[in-house]
JSON list of C-alpha atoms in Angstrom, two decimals:
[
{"chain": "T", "resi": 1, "resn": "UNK", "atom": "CA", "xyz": [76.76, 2.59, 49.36]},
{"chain": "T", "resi": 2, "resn": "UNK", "atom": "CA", "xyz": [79.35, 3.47, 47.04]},
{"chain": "T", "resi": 3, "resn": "UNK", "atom": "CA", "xyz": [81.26, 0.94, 45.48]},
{"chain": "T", "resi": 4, "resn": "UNK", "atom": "CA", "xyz": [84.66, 2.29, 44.96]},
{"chain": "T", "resi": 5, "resn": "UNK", "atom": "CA", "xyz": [86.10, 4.88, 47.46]},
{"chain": "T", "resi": 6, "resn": "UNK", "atom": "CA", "xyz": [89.43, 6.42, 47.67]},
{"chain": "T", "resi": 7, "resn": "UNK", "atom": "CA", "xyz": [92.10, 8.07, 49.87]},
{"chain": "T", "resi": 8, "resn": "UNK", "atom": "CA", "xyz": [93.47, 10.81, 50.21]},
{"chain": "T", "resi": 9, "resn": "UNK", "atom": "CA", "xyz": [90.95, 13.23, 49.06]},
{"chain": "T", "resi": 10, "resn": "UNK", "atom": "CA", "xyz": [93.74, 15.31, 47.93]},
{"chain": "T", "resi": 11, "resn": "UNK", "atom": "CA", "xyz": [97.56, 15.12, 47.97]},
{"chain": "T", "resi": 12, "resn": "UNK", "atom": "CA", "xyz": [100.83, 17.76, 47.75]},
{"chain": "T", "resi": 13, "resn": "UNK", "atom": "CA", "xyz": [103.85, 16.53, 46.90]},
{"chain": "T", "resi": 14, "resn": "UNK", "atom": "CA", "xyz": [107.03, 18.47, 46.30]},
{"chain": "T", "resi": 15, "resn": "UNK", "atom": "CA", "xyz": [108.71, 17.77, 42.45]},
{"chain": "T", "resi": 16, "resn": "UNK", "atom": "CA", "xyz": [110.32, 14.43, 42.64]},
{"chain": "T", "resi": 17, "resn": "UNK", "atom": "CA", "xyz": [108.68, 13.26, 45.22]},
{"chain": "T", "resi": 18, "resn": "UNK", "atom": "CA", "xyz": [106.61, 9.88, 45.61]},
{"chain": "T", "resi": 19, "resn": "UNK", "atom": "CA", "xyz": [103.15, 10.27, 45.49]},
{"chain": "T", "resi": 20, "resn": "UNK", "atom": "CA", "xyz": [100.86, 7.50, 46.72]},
{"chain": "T", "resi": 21, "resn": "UNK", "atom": "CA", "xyz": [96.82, 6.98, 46.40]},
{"chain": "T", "resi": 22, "resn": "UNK", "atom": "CA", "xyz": [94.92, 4.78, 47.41]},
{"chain": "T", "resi": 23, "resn": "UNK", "atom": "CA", "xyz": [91.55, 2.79, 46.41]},
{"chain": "T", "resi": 24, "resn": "UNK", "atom": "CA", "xyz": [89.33, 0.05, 47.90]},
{"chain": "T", "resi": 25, "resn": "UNK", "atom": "CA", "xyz": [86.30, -1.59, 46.85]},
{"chain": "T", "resi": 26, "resn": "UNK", "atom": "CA", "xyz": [83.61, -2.79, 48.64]},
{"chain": "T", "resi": 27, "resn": "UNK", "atom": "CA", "xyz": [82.14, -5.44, 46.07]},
{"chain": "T", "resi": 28, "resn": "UNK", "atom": "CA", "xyz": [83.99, -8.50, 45.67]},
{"chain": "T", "resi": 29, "resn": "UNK", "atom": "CA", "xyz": [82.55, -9.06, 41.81]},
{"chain": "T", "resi": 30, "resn": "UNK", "atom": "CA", "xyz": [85.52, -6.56, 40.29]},
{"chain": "T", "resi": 31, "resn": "UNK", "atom": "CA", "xyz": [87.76, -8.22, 38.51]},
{"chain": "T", "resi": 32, "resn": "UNK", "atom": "CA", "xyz": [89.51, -5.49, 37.09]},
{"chain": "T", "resi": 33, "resn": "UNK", "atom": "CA", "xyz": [91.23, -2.31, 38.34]},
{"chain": "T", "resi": 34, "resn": "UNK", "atom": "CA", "xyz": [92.20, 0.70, 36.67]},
{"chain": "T", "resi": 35, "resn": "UNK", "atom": "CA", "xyz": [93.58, 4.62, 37.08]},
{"chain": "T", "resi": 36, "resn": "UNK", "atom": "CA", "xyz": [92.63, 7.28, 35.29]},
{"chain": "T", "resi": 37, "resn": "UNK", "atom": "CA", "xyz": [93.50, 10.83, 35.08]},
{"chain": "T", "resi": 38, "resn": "UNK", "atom": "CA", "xyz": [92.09, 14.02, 34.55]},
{"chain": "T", "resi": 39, "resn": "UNK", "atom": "CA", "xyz": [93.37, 17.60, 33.60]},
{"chain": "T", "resi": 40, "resn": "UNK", "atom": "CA", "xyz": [91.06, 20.16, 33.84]},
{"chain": "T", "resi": 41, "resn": "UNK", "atom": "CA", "xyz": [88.97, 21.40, 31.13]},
{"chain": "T", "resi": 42, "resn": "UNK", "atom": "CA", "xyz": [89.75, 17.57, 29.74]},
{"chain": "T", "resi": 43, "resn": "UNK", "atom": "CA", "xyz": [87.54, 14.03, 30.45]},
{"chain": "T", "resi": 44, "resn": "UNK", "atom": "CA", "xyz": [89.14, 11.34, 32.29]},
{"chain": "T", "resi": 45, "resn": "UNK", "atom": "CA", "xyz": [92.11, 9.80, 30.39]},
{"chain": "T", "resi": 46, "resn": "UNK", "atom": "CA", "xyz": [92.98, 6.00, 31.24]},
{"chain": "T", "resi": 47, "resn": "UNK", "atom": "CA", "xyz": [96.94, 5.88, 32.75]},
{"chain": "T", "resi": 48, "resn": "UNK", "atom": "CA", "xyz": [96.79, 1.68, 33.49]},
{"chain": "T", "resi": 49, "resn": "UNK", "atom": "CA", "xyz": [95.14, -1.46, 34.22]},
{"chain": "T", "resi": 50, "resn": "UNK", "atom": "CA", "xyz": [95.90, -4.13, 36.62]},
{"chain": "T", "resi": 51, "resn": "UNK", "atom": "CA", "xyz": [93.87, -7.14, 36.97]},
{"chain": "T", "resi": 52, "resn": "UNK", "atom": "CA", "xyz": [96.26, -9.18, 39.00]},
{"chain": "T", "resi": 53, "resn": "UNK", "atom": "CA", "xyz": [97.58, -9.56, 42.26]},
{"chain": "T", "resi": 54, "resn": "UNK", "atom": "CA", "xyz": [101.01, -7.99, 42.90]},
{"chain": "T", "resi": 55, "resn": "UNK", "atom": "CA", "xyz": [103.06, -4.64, 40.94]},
{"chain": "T", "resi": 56, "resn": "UNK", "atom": "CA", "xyz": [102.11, -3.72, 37.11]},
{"chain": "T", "resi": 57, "resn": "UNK", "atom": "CA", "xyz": [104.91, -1.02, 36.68]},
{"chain": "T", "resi": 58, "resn": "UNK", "atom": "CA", "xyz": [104.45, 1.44, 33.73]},
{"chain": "T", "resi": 59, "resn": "UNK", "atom": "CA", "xyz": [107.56, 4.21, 33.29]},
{"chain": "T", "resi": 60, "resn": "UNK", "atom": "CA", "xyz": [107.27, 6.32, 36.67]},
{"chain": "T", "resi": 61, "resn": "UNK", "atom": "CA", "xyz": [103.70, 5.00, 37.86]},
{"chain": "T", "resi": 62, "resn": "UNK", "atom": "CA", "xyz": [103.49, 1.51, 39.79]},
{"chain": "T", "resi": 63, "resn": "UNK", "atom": "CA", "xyz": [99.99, 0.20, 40.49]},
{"chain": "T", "resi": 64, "resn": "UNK", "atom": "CA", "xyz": [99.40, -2.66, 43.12]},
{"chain": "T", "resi": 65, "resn": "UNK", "atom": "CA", "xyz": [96.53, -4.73, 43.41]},
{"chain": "T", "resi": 66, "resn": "UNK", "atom": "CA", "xyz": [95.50, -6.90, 46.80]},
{"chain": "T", "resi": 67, "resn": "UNK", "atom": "CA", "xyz": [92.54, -8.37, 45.47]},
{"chain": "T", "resi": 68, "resn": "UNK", "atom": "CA", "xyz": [92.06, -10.56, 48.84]},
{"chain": "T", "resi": 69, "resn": "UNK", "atom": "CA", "xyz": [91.53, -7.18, 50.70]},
{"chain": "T", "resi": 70, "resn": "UNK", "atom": "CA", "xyz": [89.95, -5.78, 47.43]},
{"chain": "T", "resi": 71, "resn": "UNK", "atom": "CA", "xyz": [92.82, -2.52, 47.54]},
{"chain": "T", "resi": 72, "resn": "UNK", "atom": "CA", "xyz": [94.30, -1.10, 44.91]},
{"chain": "T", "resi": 73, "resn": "UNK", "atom": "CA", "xyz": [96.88, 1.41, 44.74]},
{"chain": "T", "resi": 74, "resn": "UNK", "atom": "CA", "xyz": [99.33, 3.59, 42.65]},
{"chain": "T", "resi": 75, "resn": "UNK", "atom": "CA", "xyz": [102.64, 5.07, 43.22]},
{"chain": "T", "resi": 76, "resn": "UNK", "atom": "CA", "xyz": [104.13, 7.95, 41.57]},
{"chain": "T", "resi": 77, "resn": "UNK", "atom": "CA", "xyz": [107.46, 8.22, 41.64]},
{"chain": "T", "resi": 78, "resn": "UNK", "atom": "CA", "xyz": [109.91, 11.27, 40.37]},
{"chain": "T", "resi": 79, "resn": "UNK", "atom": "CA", "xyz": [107.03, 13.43, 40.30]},
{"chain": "T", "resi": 80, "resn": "UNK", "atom": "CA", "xyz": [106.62, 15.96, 37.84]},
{"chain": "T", "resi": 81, "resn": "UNK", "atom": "CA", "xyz": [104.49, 19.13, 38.05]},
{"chain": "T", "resi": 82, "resn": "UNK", "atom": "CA", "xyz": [102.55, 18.03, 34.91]},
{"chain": "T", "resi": 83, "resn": "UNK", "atom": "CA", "xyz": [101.55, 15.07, 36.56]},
{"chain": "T", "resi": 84, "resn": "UNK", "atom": "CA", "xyz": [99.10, 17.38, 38.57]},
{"chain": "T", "resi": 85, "resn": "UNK", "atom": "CA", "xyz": [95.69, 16.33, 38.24]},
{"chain": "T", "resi": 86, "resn": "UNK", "atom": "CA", "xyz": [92.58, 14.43, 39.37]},
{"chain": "T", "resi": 87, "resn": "UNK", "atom": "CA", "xyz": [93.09, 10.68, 39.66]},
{"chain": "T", "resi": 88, "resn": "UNK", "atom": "CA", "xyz": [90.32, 8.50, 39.32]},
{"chain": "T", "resi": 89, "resn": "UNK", "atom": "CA", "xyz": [90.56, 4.72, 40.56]},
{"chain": "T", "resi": 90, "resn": "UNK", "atom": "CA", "xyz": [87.60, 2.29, 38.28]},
{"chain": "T", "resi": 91, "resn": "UNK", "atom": "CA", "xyz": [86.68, -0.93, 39.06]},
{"chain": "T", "resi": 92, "resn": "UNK", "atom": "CA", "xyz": [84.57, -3.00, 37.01]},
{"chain": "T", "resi": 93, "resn": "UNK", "atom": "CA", "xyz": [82.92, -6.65, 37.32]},
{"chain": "T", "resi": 94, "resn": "UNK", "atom": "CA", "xyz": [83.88, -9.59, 34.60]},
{"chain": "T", "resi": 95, "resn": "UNK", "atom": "CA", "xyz": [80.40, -10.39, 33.79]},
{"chain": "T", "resi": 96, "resn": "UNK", "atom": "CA", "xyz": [78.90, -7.29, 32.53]},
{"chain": "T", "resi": 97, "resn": "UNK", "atom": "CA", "xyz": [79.90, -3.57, 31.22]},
{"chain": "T", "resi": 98, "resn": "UNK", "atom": "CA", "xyz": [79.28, -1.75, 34.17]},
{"chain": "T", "resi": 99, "resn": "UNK", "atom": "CA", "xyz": [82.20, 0.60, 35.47]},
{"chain": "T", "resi": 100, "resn": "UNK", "atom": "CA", "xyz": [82.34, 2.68, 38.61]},
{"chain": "T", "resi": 101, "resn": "UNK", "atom": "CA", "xyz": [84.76, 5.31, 39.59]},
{"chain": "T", "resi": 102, "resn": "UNK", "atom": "CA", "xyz": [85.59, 6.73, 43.22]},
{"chain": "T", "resi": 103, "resn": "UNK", "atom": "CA", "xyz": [85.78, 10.29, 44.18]},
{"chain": "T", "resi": 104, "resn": "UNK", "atom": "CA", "xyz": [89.25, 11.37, 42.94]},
{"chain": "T", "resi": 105, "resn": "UNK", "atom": "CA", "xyz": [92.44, 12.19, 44.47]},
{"chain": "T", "resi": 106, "resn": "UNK", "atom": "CA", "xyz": [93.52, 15.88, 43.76]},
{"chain": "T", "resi": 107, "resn": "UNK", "atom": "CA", "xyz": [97.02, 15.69, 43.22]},
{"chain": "T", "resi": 108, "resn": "UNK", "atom": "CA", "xyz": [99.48, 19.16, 43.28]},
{"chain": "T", "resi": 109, "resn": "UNK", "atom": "CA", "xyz": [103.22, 18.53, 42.40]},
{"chain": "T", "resi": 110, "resn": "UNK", "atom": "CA", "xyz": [104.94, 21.74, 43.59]},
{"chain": "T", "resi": 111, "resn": "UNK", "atom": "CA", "xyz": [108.38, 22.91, 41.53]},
{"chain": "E", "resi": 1, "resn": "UNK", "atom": "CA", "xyz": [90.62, 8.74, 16.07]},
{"chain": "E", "resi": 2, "resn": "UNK", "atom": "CA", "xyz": [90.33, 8.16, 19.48]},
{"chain": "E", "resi": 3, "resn": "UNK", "atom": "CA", "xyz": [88.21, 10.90, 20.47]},
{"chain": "E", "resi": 4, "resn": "UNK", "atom": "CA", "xyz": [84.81, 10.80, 21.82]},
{"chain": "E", "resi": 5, "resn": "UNK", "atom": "CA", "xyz": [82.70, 14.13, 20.99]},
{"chain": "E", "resi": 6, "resn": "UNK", "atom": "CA", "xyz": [80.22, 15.64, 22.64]},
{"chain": "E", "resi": 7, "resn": "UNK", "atom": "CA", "xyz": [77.50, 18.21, 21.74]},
{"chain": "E", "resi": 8, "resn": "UNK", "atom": "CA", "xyz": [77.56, 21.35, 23.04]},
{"chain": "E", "resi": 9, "resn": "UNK", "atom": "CA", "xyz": [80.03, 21.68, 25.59]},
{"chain": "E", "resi": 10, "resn": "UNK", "atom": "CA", "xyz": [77.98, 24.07, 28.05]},
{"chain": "E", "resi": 11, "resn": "UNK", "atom": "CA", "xyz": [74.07, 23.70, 27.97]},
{"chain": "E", "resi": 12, "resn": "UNK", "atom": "CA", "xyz": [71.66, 26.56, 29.75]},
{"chain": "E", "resi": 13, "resn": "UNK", "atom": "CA", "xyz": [68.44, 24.88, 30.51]},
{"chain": "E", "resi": 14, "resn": "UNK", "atom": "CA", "xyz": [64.95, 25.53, 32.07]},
{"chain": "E", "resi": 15, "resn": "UNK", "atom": "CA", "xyz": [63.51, 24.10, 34.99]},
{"chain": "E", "resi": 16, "resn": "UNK", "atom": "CA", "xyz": [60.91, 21.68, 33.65]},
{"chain": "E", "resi": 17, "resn": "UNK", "atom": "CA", "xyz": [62.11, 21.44, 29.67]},
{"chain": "E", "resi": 18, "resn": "UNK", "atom": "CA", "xyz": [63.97, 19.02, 28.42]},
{"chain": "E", "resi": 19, "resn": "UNK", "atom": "CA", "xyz": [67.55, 18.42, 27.92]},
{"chain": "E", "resi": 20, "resn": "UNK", "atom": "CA", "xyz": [69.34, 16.45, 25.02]},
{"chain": "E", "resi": 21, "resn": "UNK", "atom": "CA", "xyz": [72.93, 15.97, 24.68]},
{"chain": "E", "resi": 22, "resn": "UNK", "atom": "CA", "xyz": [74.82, 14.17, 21.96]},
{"chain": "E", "resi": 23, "resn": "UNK", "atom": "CA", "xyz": [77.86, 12.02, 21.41]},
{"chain": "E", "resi": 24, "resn": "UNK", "atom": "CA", "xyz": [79.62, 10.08, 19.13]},
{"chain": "E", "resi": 25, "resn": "UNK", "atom": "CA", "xyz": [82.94, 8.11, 18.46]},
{"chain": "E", "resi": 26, "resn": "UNK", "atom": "CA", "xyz": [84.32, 6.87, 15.36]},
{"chain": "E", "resi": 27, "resn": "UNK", "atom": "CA", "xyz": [86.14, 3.82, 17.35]},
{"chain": "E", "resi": 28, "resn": "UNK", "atom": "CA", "xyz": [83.22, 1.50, 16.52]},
{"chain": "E", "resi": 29, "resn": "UNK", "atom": "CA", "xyz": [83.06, 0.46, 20.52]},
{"chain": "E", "resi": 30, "resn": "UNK", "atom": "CA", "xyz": [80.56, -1.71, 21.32]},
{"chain": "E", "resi": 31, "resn": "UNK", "atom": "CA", "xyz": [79.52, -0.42, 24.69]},
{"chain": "E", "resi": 32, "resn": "UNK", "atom": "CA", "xyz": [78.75, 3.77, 25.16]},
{"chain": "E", "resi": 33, "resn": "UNK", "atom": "CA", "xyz": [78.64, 5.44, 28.85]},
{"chain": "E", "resi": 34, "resn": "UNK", "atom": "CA", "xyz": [76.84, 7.96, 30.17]},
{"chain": "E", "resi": 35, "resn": "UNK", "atom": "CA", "xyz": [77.88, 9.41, 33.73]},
{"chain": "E", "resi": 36, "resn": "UNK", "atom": "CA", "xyz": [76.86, 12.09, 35.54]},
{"chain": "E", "resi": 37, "resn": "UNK", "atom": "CA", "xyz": [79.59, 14.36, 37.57]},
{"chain": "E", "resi": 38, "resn": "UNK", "atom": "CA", "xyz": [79.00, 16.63, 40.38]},
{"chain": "E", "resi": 39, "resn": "UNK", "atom": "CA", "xyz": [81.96, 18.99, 42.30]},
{"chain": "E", "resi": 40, "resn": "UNK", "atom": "CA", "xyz": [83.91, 16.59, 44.65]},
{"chain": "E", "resi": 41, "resn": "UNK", "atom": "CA", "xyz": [81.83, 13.46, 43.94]},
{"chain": "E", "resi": 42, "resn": "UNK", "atom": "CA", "xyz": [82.98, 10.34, 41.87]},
{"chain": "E", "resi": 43, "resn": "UNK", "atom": "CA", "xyz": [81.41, 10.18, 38.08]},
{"chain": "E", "resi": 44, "resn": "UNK", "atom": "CA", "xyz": [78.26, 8.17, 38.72]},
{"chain": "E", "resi": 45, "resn": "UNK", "atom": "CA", "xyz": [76.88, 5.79, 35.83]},
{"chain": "E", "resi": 46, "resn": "UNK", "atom": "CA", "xyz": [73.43, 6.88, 34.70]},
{"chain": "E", "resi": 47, "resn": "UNK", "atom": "CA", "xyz": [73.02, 4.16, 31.67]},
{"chain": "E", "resi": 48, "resn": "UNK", "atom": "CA", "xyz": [75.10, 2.33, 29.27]},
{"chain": "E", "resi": 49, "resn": "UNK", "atom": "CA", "xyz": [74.09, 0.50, 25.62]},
{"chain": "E", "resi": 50, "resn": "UNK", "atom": "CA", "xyz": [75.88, -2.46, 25.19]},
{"chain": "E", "resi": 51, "resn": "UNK", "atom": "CA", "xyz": [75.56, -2.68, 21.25]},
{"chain": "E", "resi": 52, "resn": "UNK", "atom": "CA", "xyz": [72.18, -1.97, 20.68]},
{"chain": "E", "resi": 53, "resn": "UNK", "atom": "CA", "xyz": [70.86, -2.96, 24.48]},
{"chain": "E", "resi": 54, "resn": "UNK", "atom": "CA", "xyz": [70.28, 0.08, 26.96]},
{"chain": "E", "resi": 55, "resn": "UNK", "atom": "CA", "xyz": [71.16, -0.72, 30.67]},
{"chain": "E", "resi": 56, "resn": "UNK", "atom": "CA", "xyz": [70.10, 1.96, 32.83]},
{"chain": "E", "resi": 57, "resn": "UNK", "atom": "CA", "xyz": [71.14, 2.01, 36.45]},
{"chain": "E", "resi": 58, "resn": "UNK", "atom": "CA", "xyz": [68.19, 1.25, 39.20]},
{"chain": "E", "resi": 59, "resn": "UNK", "atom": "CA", "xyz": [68.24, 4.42, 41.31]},
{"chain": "E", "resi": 60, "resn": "UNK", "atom": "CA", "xyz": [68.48, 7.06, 37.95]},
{"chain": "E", "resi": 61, "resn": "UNK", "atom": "CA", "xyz": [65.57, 4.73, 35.61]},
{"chain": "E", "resi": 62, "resn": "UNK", "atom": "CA", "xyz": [62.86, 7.07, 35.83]},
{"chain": "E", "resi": 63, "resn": "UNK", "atom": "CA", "xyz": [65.19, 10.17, 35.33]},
{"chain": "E", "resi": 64, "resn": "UNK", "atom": "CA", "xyz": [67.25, 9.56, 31.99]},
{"chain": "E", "resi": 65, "resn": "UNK", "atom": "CA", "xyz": [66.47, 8.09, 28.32]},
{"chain": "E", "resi": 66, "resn": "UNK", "atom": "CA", "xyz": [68.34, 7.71, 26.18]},
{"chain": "E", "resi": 67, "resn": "UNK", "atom": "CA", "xyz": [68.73, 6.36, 22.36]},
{"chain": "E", "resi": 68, "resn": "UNK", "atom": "CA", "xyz": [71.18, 4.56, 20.08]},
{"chain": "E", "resi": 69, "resn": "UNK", "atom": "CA", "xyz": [70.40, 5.29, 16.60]},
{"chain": "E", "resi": 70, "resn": "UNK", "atom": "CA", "xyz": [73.65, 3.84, 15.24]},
{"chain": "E", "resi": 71, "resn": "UNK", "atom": "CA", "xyz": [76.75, 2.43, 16.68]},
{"chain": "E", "resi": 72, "resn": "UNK", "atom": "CA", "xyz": [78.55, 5.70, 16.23]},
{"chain": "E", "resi": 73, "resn": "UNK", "atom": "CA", "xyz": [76.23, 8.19, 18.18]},
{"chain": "E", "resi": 74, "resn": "UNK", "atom": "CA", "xyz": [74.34, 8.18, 22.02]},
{"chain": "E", "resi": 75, "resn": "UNK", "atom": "CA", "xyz": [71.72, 10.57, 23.19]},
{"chain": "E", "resi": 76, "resn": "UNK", "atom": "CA", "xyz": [71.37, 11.65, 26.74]},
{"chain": "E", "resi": 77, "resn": "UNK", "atom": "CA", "xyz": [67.70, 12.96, 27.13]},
{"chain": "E", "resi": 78, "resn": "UNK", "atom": "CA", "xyz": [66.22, 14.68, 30.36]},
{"chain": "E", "resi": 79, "resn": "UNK", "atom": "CA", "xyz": [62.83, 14.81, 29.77]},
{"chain": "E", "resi": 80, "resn": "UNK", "atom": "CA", "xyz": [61.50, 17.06, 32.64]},
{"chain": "E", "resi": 81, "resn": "UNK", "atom": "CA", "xyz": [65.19, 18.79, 33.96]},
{"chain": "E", "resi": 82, "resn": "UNK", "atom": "CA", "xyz": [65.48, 19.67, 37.80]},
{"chain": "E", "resi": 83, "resn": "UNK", "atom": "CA", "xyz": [67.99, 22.04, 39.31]},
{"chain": "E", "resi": 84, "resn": "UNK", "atom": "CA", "xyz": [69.17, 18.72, 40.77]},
{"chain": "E", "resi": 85, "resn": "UNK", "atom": "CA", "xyz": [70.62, 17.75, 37.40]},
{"chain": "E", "resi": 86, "resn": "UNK", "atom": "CA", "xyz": [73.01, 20.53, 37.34]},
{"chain": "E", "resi": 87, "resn": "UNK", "atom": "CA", "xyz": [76.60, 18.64, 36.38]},
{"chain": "E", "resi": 88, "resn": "UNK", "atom": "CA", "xyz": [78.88, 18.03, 34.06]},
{"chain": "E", "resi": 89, "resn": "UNK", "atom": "CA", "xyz": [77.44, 14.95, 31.74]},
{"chain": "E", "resi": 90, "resn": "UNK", "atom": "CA", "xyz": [80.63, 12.77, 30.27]},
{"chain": "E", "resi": 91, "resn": "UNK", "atom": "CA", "xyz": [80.38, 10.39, 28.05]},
{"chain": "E", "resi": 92, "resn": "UNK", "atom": "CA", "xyz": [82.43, 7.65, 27.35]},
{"chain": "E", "resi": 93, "resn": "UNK", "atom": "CA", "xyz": [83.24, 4.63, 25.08]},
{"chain": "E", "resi": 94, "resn": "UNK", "atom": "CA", "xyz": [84.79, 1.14, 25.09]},
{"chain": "E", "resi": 95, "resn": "UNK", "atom": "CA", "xyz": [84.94, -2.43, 23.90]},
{"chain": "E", "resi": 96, "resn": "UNK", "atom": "CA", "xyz": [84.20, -5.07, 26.55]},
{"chain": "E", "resi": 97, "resn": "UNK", "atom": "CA", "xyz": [84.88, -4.53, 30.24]},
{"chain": "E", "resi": 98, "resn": "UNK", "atom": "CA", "xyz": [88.49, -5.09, 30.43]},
{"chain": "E", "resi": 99, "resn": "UNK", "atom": "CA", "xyz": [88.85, -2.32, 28.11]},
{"chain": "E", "resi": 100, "resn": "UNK", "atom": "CA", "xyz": [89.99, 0.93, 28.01]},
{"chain": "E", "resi": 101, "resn": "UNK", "atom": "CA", "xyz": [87.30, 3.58, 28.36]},
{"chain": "E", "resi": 102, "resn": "UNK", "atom": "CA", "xyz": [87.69, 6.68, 26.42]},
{"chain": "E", "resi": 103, "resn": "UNK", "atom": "CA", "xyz": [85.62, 9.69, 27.44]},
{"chain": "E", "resi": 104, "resn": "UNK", "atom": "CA", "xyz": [84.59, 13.22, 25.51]},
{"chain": "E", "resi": 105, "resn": "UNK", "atom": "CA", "xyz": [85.23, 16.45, 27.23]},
{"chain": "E", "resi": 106, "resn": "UNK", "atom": "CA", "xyz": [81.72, 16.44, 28.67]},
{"chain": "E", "resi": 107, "resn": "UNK", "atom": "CA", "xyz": [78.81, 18.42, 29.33]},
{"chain": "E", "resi": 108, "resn": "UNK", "atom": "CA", "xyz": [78.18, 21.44, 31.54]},
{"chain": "E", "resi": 109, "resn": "UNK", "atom": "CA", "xyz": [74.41, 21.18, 32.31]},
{"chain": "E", "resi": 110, "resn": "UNK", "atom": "CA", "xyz": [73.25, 24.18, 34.28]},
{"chain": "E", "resi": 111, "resn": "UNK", "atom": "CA", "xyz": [69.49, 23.88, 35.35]},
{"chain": "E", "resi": 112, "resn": "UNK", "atom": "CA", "xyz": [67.67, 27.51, 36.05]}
]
């Protein structure tokens, strides 16, 4: 069973527009929570953490964590066409080093 | 420099010979990643050292090696490859878990 899965598999949002993703876990060990992004031709680039309940706001991207219903989830607001790419949600446990990723969200910003 | 390398960027390989791929990062992180990536599916971890320590994951343990000669470089090794291990091979680096992990560009395996 995969650990971390995510919603929408992909996402089109017009320029300035709010674009929302979504990520739950299934293993109530994570402690912490993070987004990542990739460009193509490019490995996965961390965007932000957040290992606590409520908002972690960074610029134009808000992340929220629920960690009672293990969900995690980040908003994108103003979007910009260079903020196409494939998002990554990663969740990892406190005890030990392993991280696990879910499937991506494919996100197109359209001028 | 926060860049993690890897060695070569595409690799052509053989049904049944063995694969190694290399990577390093100058960041002295104690922990290095190896995942594997396949079209439409999330990076899955293969094996990680944590210093000198290799923790490989239960359901890949037969199928990847790997070696740590120094804190700055990781080995991927394949030693048998399968068309089944056609993907893209990133590797990654960070300190602790609550860390930031920085990857390389990756590895295009093709198996033929």
């Amino acid at each position: 069973q995969q650990k971390v899965q995510q919603s929408p598999e992909s996402l089109s949002v017009p320029e300035g527009g709010m674009a929302s993703l979504n990520c739950t876990s299934s293993d109530r060990n994570f402690q912490y929570f993070w987004w990542y992004r990739q460009h193509s031709g490019e490995g996965p680039k961390a965007l932000m953490s957040i290992f606590s309940d409520g908002d972690k706001k960074e610029g134009r991207f808000t992340a929220h964590l629920n960690k009672a219903s293990l969900h995690v989830s980040l908003h994108i607001r103003d979007s910009q066409p260079s903020d196409s790419a494939l998002y990554f949600c990663a969740a990892s446990e406190q005890s030990n080093n392993r991280i696990f990723f879910g499937d991506g969200t494919q996100l197109v910003v359209k001028p | 420099d926060t860049t993690v390398k890897q060695n070569p960027r595409y690799k052509l390989a053989r049904v049944g010979k063995p694969v190694n791929l290399i990577c390093s990062q100058t960041m002295n992180h104690d922990t290095m990643y190896w995942y594997q990536k396949k079209p439409n599916q999330a990076p899955k971890l293969l094996l990680f050292y944590y210093d000198k320590i290799l923790n490989r994951e239960a359901d890949t343990f037969e199928k990847f090696q790997s070696s740590r000669p120094n804190n700055s470089f990781c080995s991927l090794y394949i030693g048998s490859a399968g068309l089944e291990y056609s993907a893209m091979y990133l590797c990654a680096s960070a300190r602790g878990s609550d860390t930031e992990v920085f990857f390389g560009k990756g590895t295009r395996l093709t198996v033929v």
